[in-house]
Amino acid sequence: MKRLLLVLVLLLVIGCSVEKTEDTVVYLDTDVGEIAVQLDFPFEARYSDGAPVVVVVSTFMTGNHGFSSYDIVEDFVEIGYLWPGVTHGKYSSTGEFDYGGENCQKALSEVIRFASGEIKDMDGNYLNDYYDVVDNVGVYAFSHPGIVAVNTMAKYDLDVDWFVGRENPTNDEIFSVELG
């Protein structure tokens, strides 16, 4: 009986102490370089058949060009990435960084295509091979990344179901709030 109780206590402790694993980083082979893509998986998907996907647009005008991760929604797959030519810790994207220009737009379009299940990563895997996802892909941009997000979505034919542009200077109401 003591042995059974000990086994049950150990199972309970092990079950309650599961920690989040390190995010998965994969690479996409694009025309503008090999793009590092960070995949942040939820503990539990929002729906029984999988999780929606949100691509978090990285900053490009500030000094911090690392993976953008806001933990926006707990039950979504959250995707961050590094712009071409940017290094963050032990991860790097190849190519030339152009501050939201053609290279950045092309890289973002390929990340969205990967998120939508249209293309494979360099290991030959689709996003759905890593985690069950549903056909619900969105883009989130906080502040100035909204500029490159809107430009990219306007330029490329992308399978995006929704866009959240939080306080970004692409809408008339807040474009001129920082004069001077």
PDB file of C-alpha atoms in Angstrom:
ATOM      1  CA  MET A   1       0.000   0.000   0.000  1.00  0.00           C
ATOM      2  CA  LYS A   2       2.825   2.435   0.855  1.00  0.00           C
ATOM      3  CA  ARG A   3       4.487   1.619  -2.444  1.00  0.00           C
ATOM      4  CA  LEU A   4       1.272   2.359  -4.361  1.00  0.00           C
ATOM      5  CA  LEU A   5       0.843   5.640  -2.502  1.00  0.00           C
ATOM      6  CA  LEU A   6       4.452   6.596  -3.261  1.00  0.00           C
ATOM      7  CA  VAL A   7       3.975   5.824  -6.955  1.00  0.00           C
ATOM      8  CA  LEU A   8       0.790   7.931  -7.055  1.00  0.00           C
ATOM      9  CA  VAL A   9       2.511  10.855  -5.329  1.00  0.00           C
ATOM     10  CA  LEU A  10       5.449  10.653  -7.761  1.00  0.00           C
ATOM     11  CA  LEU A  11       3.114  10.594 -10.741  1.00  0.00           C
ATOM     12  CA  LEU A  12       1.267  13.597  -9.371  1.00  0.00           C
ATOM     13  CA  VAL A  13       4.513  15.524  -8.811  1.00  0.00           C
ATOM     14  CA  ILE A  14       5.808  14.656 -12.274  1.00  0.00           C
ATOM     15  CA  GLY A  15       2.479  15.540 -13.877  1.00  0.00           C
ATOM     16  CA  CYS A  16       2.291  18.895 -12.101  1.00  0.00           C
ATOM     17  CA  SER A  17       5.882  19.892 -12.777  1.00  0.00           C
ATOM     18  CA  VAL A  18       5.822  19.766 -16.561  1.00  0.00           C
ATOM     19  CA  GLU A  19       7.500  22.917 -17.773  1.00  0.00           C
ATOM     20  CA  LYS A  20       7.271  24.550 -21.140  1.00  0.00           C
ATOM     21  CA  THR A  21       9.971  23.332 -23.459  1.00  0.00           C
ATOM     22  CA  GLU A  22      12.254  25.645 -25.389  1.00  0.00           C
ATOM     23  CA  ASP A  23      10.627  27.118 -28.476  1.00  0.00           C
ATOM     24  CA  THR A  24      11.326  25.317 -31.724  1.00  0.00           C
ATOM     25  CA  VAL A  25      13.345  27.226 -34.322  1.00  0.00           C
ATOM     26  CA  VAL A  26      13.202  26.164 -37.960  1.00  0.00           C
ATOM     27  CA  TYR A  27      14.557  27.761 -41.131  1.00  0.00           C
ATOM     28  CA  LEU A  28      12.871  28.753 -44.386  1.00  0.00           C
ATOM     29  CA  ASP A  29      14.836  28.879 -47.634  1.00  0.00           C
ATOM     30  CA  THR A  30      13.739  32.071 -49.397  1.00  0.00           C
ATOM     31  CA  ASP A  31      14.947  34.258 -52.257  1.00  0.00           C
ATOM     32  CA  VAL A  32      16.314  36.733 -49.685  1.00  0.00           C
ATOM     33  CA  GLY A  33      18.102  34.257 -47.401  1.00  0.00           C
ATOM     34  CA  GLU A  34      17.542  31.502 -44.892  1.00  0.00           C
ATOM     35  CA  ILE A  35      15.012  32.890 -42.421  1.00  0.00           C
ATOM     36  CA  ALA A  36      14.997  31.706 -38.788  1.00  0.00           C
ATOM     37  CA  VAL A  37      11.432  31.074 -37.604  1.00  0.00           C
ATOM     38  CA  GLN A  38      10.519  30.565 -33.948  1.00  0.00           C
ATOM     39  CA  LEU A  39       7.515  28.339 -33.229  1.00  0.00           C
ATOM     40  CA  ASP A  40       5.861  28.792 -29.841  1.00  0.00           C
ATOM     41  CA  PHE A  41       3.300  26.050 -29.214  1.00  0.00           C
ATOM     42  CA  PRO A  42       0.470  26.274 -26.695  1.00  0.00           C
ATOM     43  CA  PHE A  43       0.064  23.733 -23.922  1.00  0.00           C
ATOM     44  CA  GLU A  44      -3.444  23.139 -25.192  1.00  0.00           C
ATOM     45  CA  ALA A  45      -4.969  24.082 -28.530  1.00  0.00           C
ATOM     46  CA  ARG A  46      -7.987  26.367 -28.627  1.00  0.00           C
ATOM     47  CA  TYR A  47     -10.048  23.831 -30.582  1.00  0.00           C
ATOM     48  CA  SER A  48     -10.253  20.059 -30.389  1.00  0.00           C
ATOM     49  CA  ASP A  49      -8.814  19.746 -33.913  1.00  0.00           C
ATOM     50  CA  GLY A  50      -5.946  22.213 -33.459  1.00  0.00           C
ATOM     51  CA  ALA A  51      -4.804  25.747 -32.765  1.00  0.00           C
ATOM     52  CA  PRO A  52      -5.100  28.954 -34.778  1.00  0.00           C
ATOM     53  CA  VAL A  53      -1.820  30.566 -35.849  1.00  0.00           C
ATOM     54  CA  VAL A  54      -0.612  34.120 -35.316  1.00  0.00           C
ATOM     55  CA  VAL A  55       2.466  35.566 -37.016  1.00  0.00           C
ATOM     56  CA  VAL A  56       3.949  38.315 -34.855  1.00  0.00           C
ATOM     57  CA  VAL A  57       5.634  40.901 -37.080  1.00  0.00           C
ATOM     58  CA  SER A  58       9.134  41.770 -35.874  1.00  0.00           C
ATOM     59  CA  THR A  59      10.337  45.290 -35.235  1.00  0.00           C
ATOM     60  CA  PHE A  60      12.541  46.855 -37.880  1.00  0.00           C
ATOM     61  CA  MET A  61      13.054  50.527 -36.958  1.00  0.00           C
ATOM     62  CA  THR A  62      14.339  50.041 -33.413  1.00  0.00           C
ATOM     63  CA  GLY A  63      17.631  48.526 -32.283  1.00  0.00           C
ATOM     64  CA  ASN A  64      16.006  45.269 -31.148  1.00  0.00           C
ATOM     65  CA  HIS A  65      15.440  43.054 -34.178  1.00  0.00           C
ATOM     66  CA  GLY A  66      15.180  39.734 -32.322  1.00  0.00           C
ATOM     67  CA  PHE A  67      12.317  37.272 -32.251  1.00  0.00           C
ATOM     68  CA  SER A  68       9.087  39.084 -31.405  1.00  0.00           C
ATOM     69  CA  SER A  69       7.119  37.130 -28.870  1.00  0.00           C
ATOM     70  CA  TYR A  70       4.288  38.655 -26.927  1.00  0.00           C
ATOM     71  CA  ASP A  71       2.486  35.516 -25.730  1.00  0.00           C
ATOM     72  CA  ILE A  72      -0.602  37.158 -27.137  1.00  0.00           C
ATOM     73  CA  VAL A  73      -3.004  34.267 -26.822  1.00  0.00           C
ATOM     74  CA  GLU A  74      -2.261  31.167 -24.799  1.00  0.00           C
ATOM     75  CA  ASP A  75      -4.009  28.676 -27.055  1.00  0.00           C
ATOM     76  CA  PHE A  76      -2.599  29.830 -30.422  1.00  0.00           C
ATOM     77  CA  VAL A  77       0.586  28.764 -32.194  1.00  0.00           C
ATOM     78  CA  GLU A  78       2.672  31.936 -32.152  1.00  0.00           C
ATOM     79  CA  ILE A  79       5.287  32.456 -34.854  1.00  0.00           C
ATOM     80  CA  GLY A  80       8.177  34.902 -34.608  1.00  0.00           C
ATOM     81  CA  TYR A  81      11.096  35.227 -37.010  1.00  0.00           C
ATOM     82  CA  LEU A  82      14.331  37.068 -37.679  1.00  0.00           C
ATOM     83  CA  TRP A  83      14.602  39.500 -40.567  1.00  0.00           C
ATOM     84  CA  PRO A  84      17.231  38.721 -43.230  1.00  0.00           C
ATOM     85  CA  GLY A  85      20.733  39.441 -41.918  1.00  0.00           C
ATOM     86  CA  VAL A  86      19.671  39.527 -38.239  1.00  0.00           C
ATOM     87  CA  THR A  87      21.089  37.466 -35.365  1.00  0.00           C
ATOM     88  CA  HIS A  88      19.361  36.826 -32.038  1.00  0.00           C
ATOM     89  CA  GLY A  89      21.282  34.741 -29.508  1.00  0.00           C
ATOM     90  CA  LYS A  90      22.399  31.553 -31.230  1.00  0.00           C
ATOM     91  CA  TYR A  91      20.037  31.979 -34.211  1.00  0.00           C
ATOM     92  CA  SER A  92      20.625  33.949 -37.408  1.00  0.00           C
ATOM     93  CA  SER A  93      18.892  34.657 -40.673  1.00  0.00           C
ATOM     94  CA  THR A  94      21.072  35.084 -43.728  1.00  0.00           C
ATOM     95  CA  GLY A  95      20.594  37.824 -46.289  1.00  0.00           C
ATOM     96  CA  GLU A  96      20.584  41.597 -46.130  1.00  0.00           C
ATOM     97  CA  PHE A  97      18.500  43.577 -43.633  1.00  0.00           C
ATOM     98  CA  ASP A  98      16.784  46.533 -45.339  1.00  0.00           C
ATOM     99  CA  TYR A  99      14.626  48.131 -42.617  1.00  0.00           C
ATOM    100  CA  GLY A 100      11.220  46.956 -43.831  1.00  0.00           C
ATOM    101  CA  GLY A 101      12.072  47.127 -47.524  1.00  0.00           C
ATOM    102  CA  GLU A 102      11.813  44.503 -50.266  1.00  0.00           C
ATOM    103  CA  ASN A 103      13.914  41.882 -48.434  1.00  0.00           C
ATOM    104  CA  CYS A 104      11.956  42.188 -45.209  1.00  0.00           C
ATOM    105  CA  GLN A 105       8.631  42.092 -47.055  1.00  0.00           C
ATOM    106  CA  LYS A 106       9.628  38.972 -49.010  1.00  0.00           C
ATOM    107  CA  ALA A 107      10.841  37.262 -45.802  1.00  0.00           C
ATOM    108  CA  LEU A 108       7.582  38.095 -43.997  1.00  0.00           C
ATOM    109  CA  SER A 109       5.537  36.816 -46.934  1.00  0.00           C
ATOM    110  CA  GLU A 110       7.368  33.480 -46.775  1.00  0.00           C
ATOM    111  CA  VAL A 111       6.842  33.225 -43.008  1.00  0.00           C
ATOM    112  CA  ILE A 112       3.108  33.802 -43.552  1.00  0.00           C
ATOM    113  CA  ARG A 113       3.074  31.181 -46.318  1.00  0.00           C
ATOM    114  CA  PHE A 114       4.729  28.707 -43.907  1.00  0.00           C
ATOM    115  CA  ALA A 115       2.172  29.601 -41.218  1.00  0.00           C
ATOM    116  CA  SER A 116      -0.612  28.990 -43.758  1.00  0.00           C
ATOM    117  CA  GLY A 117       0.717  25.531 -44.619  1.00  0.00           C
ATOM    118  CA  GLU A 118       1.704  26.487 -48.167  1.00  0.00           C
ATOM    119  CA  ILE A 119       5.435  25.821 -47.910  1.00  0.00           C
ATOM    120  CA  LYS A 120       7.797  23.530 -46.001  1.00  0.00           C
ATOM    121  CA  ASP A 121      10.743  24.500 -43.832  1.00  0.00           C
ATOM    122  CA  MET A 122      14.300  23.504 -44.784  1.00  0.00           C
ATOM    123  CA  ASP A 123      13.857  20.158 -42.987  1.00  0.00           C
ATOM    124  CA  GLY A 124      10.928  19.332 -45.271  1.00  0.00           C
ATOM    125  CA  ASN A 125       8.208  19.870 -42.663  1.00  0.00           C
ATOM    126  CA  TYR A 126       5.010  21.862 -42.799  1.00  0.00           C
ATOM    127  CA  LEU A 127       3.851  23.706 -39.672  1.00  0.00           C
ATOM    128  CA  ASN A 128       1.166  21.047 -39.221  1.00  0.00           C
ATOM    129  CA  ASP A 129       3.940  18.441 -38.868  1.00  0.00           C
ATOM    130  CA  TYR A 130       4.995  20.152 -35.619  1.00  0.00           C
ATOM    131  CA  TYR A 131       1.580  20.894 -34.115  1.00  0.00           C
ATOM    132  CA  ASP A 132      -2.045  20.423 -35.148  1.00  0.00           C
ATOM    133  CA  VAL A 133      -3.283  23.720 -36.525  1.00  0.00           C
ATOM    134  CA  VAL A 134      -6.623  24.815 -37.925  1.00  0.00           C
ATOM    135  CA  ASP A 135      -7.156  26.909 -41.042  1.00  0.00           C
ATOM    136  CA  ASN A 136      -7.111  30.220 -39.166  1.00  0.00           C
ATOM    137  CA  VAL A 137      -3.970  32.312 -39.699  1.00  0.00           C
ATOM    138  CA  GLY A 138      -3.590  35.899 -38.587  1.00  0.00           C
ATOM    139  CA  VAL A 139      -0.958  38.593 -38.429  1.00  0.00           C
ATOM    140  CA  TYR A 140      -0.299  40.758 -35.365  1.00  0.00           C
ATOM    141  CA  ALA A 141       1.729  43.962 -35.558  1.00  0.00           C
ATOM    142  CA  PHE A 142       2.322  46.319 -32.674  1.00  0.00           C
ATOM    143  CA  SER A 143       3.400  49.841 -33.583  1.00  0.00           C
ATOM    144  CA  HIS A 144       5.744  50.391 -36.543  1.00  0.00           C
ATOM    145  CA  PRO A 145       5.846  46.707 -37.656  1.00  0.00           C
ATOM    146  CA  GLY A 146       2.330  47.420 -38.923  1.00  0.00           C
ATOM    147  CA  ILE A 147       3.880  49.365 -41.785  1.00  0.00           C
ATOM    148  CA  VAL A 148       5.764  46.358 -43.166  1.00  0.00           C
ATOM    149  CA  ALA A 149       2.820  44.052 -42.406  1.00  0.00           C
ATOM    150  CA  VAL A 150       0.368  46.160 -44.410  1.00  0.00           C
ATOM    151  CA  ASN A 151       2.869  46.645 -47.257  1.00  0.00           C
ATOM    152  CA  THR A 152       3.542  42.895 -47.384  1.00  0.00           C
ATOM    153  CA  MET A 153      -0.110  41.889 -47.343  1.00  0.00           C
ATOM    154  CA  ALA A 154      -0.856  44.462 -50.071  1.00  0.00           C
ATOM    155  CA  LYS A 155       2.011  43.279 -52.271  1.00  0.00           C
ATOM    156  CA  TYR A 156       1.725  39.486 -51.969  1.00  0.00           C
ATOM    157  CA  ASP A 157      -1.260  37.188 -52.392  1.00  0.00           C
ATOM    158  CA  LEU A 158      -1.285  35.668 -48.886  1.00  0.00           C
ATOM    159  CA  ASP A 159      -3.755  33.427 -47.094  1.00  0.00           C
ATOM    160  CA  VAL A 160      -4.398  35.653 -44.061  1.00  0.00           C
ATOM    161  CA  ASP A 161      -7.716  35.390 -42.218  1.00  0.00           C
ATOM    162  CA  TRP A 162      -7.267  38.393 -39.951  1.00  0.00           C
ATOM    163  CA  PHE A 163      -4.923  41.246 -39.099  1.00  0.00           C
ATOM    164  CA  VAL A 164      -4.507  43.075 -35.813  1.00  0.00           C
ATOM    165  CA  GLY A 165      -2.628  46.339 -36.187  1.00  0.00           C
ATOM    166  CA  ARG A 166      -2.283  47.571 -32.633  1.00  0.00           C
ATOM    167  CA  GLU A 167      -1.299  51.233 -32.455  1.00  0.00           C
ATOM    168  CA  ASN A 168       0.405  51.104 -35.799  1.00  0.00           C
ATOM    169  CA  PRO A 169       0.882  54.142 -38.012  1.00  0.00           C
ATOM    170  CA  THR A 170      -1.064  52.738 -40.961  1.00  0.00           C
ATOM    171  CA  ASN A 171      -4.441  54.096 -39.948  1.00  0.00           C
ATOM    172  CA  ASP A 172      -5.399  57.766 -40.115  1.00  0.00           C
ATOM    173  CA  GLU A 173      -6.432  58.088 -36.489  1.00  0.00           C
ATOM    174  CA  ILE A 174      -2.915  57.595 -35.107  1.00  0.00           C
ATOM    175  CA  PHE A 175      -0.612  58.328 -38.013  1.00  0.00           C
ATOM    176  CA  SER A 176       0.165  61.884 -36.915  1.00  0.00           C
ATOM    177  CA  VAL A 177       0.368  61.444 -33.148  1.00  0.00           C
ATOM    178  CA  GLU A 178       4.154  61.718 -33.134  1.00  0.00           C
ATOM    179  CA  LEU A 179       4.911  64.958 -34.913  1.00  0.00           C
ATOM    180  CA  GLY A 180       8.396  66.372 -34.813  1.00  0.00           C
TER     181      GLY A 180
END
